Amino acid sequence: MTIARLRTDDYDIYDWVIGLHQSNRTALRFFILNAKRTKHDPGLPRNSAGIRALTSKFSKNQVPFGIHPSYY
């Protein structure tokens, strides 16, 4: 249902966390997995539209983010 965009993703809480960060002025840093999909690295492909959208959202909201290395 989520992939077909018929339902929102319950785990997509970035906007909520960014809102908490901005209203409470707490320290925040996201890390984006930079790896090929494997058994131990099940994230989105590093060149996917989803990753590009996340990095754009972080930049727009001035939220620092870094690259998380893969398991391997």
Short mmCIF file of C-alpha atoms in Angstrom, two decimals, residues 3 13 17 27 30 70-71:
data_model
loop_
_atom_site.label_atom_id
_atom_site.label_comp_id
_atom_site.label_asym_id
_atom_site.label_seq_id
_atom_site.Cartn_x
_atom_site.Cartn_y
_atom_site.Cartn_z
CA ILE A 3 4.71 1.69 -2.45
CA ILE A 13 9.14 10.37 10.71
CA VAL A 17 11.98 14.71 14.13
CA ALA A 27 21.32 18.53 18.64
CA PHE A 30 21.14 12.06 10.43
CA SER A 70 28.41 -0.05 5.03
CA TYR A 71 28.73 -3.20 7.11
#
